[in-house]
Amino acid sequence: MSNHCTFNNIEELRQAVGQEAFVTDWVLIDQKRIDLFAQATDDPQWIHVDPVRAAKESPFGCTIAHGFLTLSLLGRFYDQHMALPFCKMGINYGLNRVRFTNPVKVDRQVRGRFVLAKLEDIAGGLQMTFSVTIEIQGEERPACVAESVVRQYFEAAV
């Protein structure tokens, strides 16, 4: 386990299949982040953006992050914690499955745990499938479990 991983070539990447590739730093999910996400996605449901009402009416006793806010951190996590210097660019290719297993309460921290589950060759690059667990600091149940698919393209293919 490391906070940052660099794979210098395809062979190093192939050897990592089935192993934990990296664990991210903790990221604070504060009310400002939740509010900005609500604005960006036009999803101002009170359970996310009204701390007073959420404290009174929510079963959680406070606001909670949008599930998709938690999921949207995957791009940040890849960018900050994984390097493939033999590739020119990467894209988010999608998700095979996602479950939001525990709400993230305001002012909690989350981090991602990434296991390289599968590596496939594609035209001009490679496709990686990661089993991702988004953990909540101090809690047993994770916020989210997902199968994330990313593609990386070699310089000549771009």
C-alpha angles and dihedrals in degrees: 000000000000138000092235132026131193121193108195096192143005093264092060088050093049090052090054096059109121093020135101105264100189148335117219132226118266116271122204116231101204129169093261091058091047092049093049091050090049090052094047093050100035090239106129098158109163094238086069105034109026109073094178095052093040090053090055104034109022120092086225095058093229142038119294133208120256110259088234090054088059091046093047090064090075092085091053091047094052092046096049101037111033131057129186104180092182090063128076102206143354135211136195103247096184145262130290095197138354133187127182100211102171131017118245108231119214115276094022124124126233134190136184128240112199126197117185099230101171141008123196134178115237132178107291096357147001140285122223126195116201129193101220129194118189106205128201114221111251095009130102098211115068123234094231142003118197145163105229123194120202131175127211123196128208120237094253092053096056 
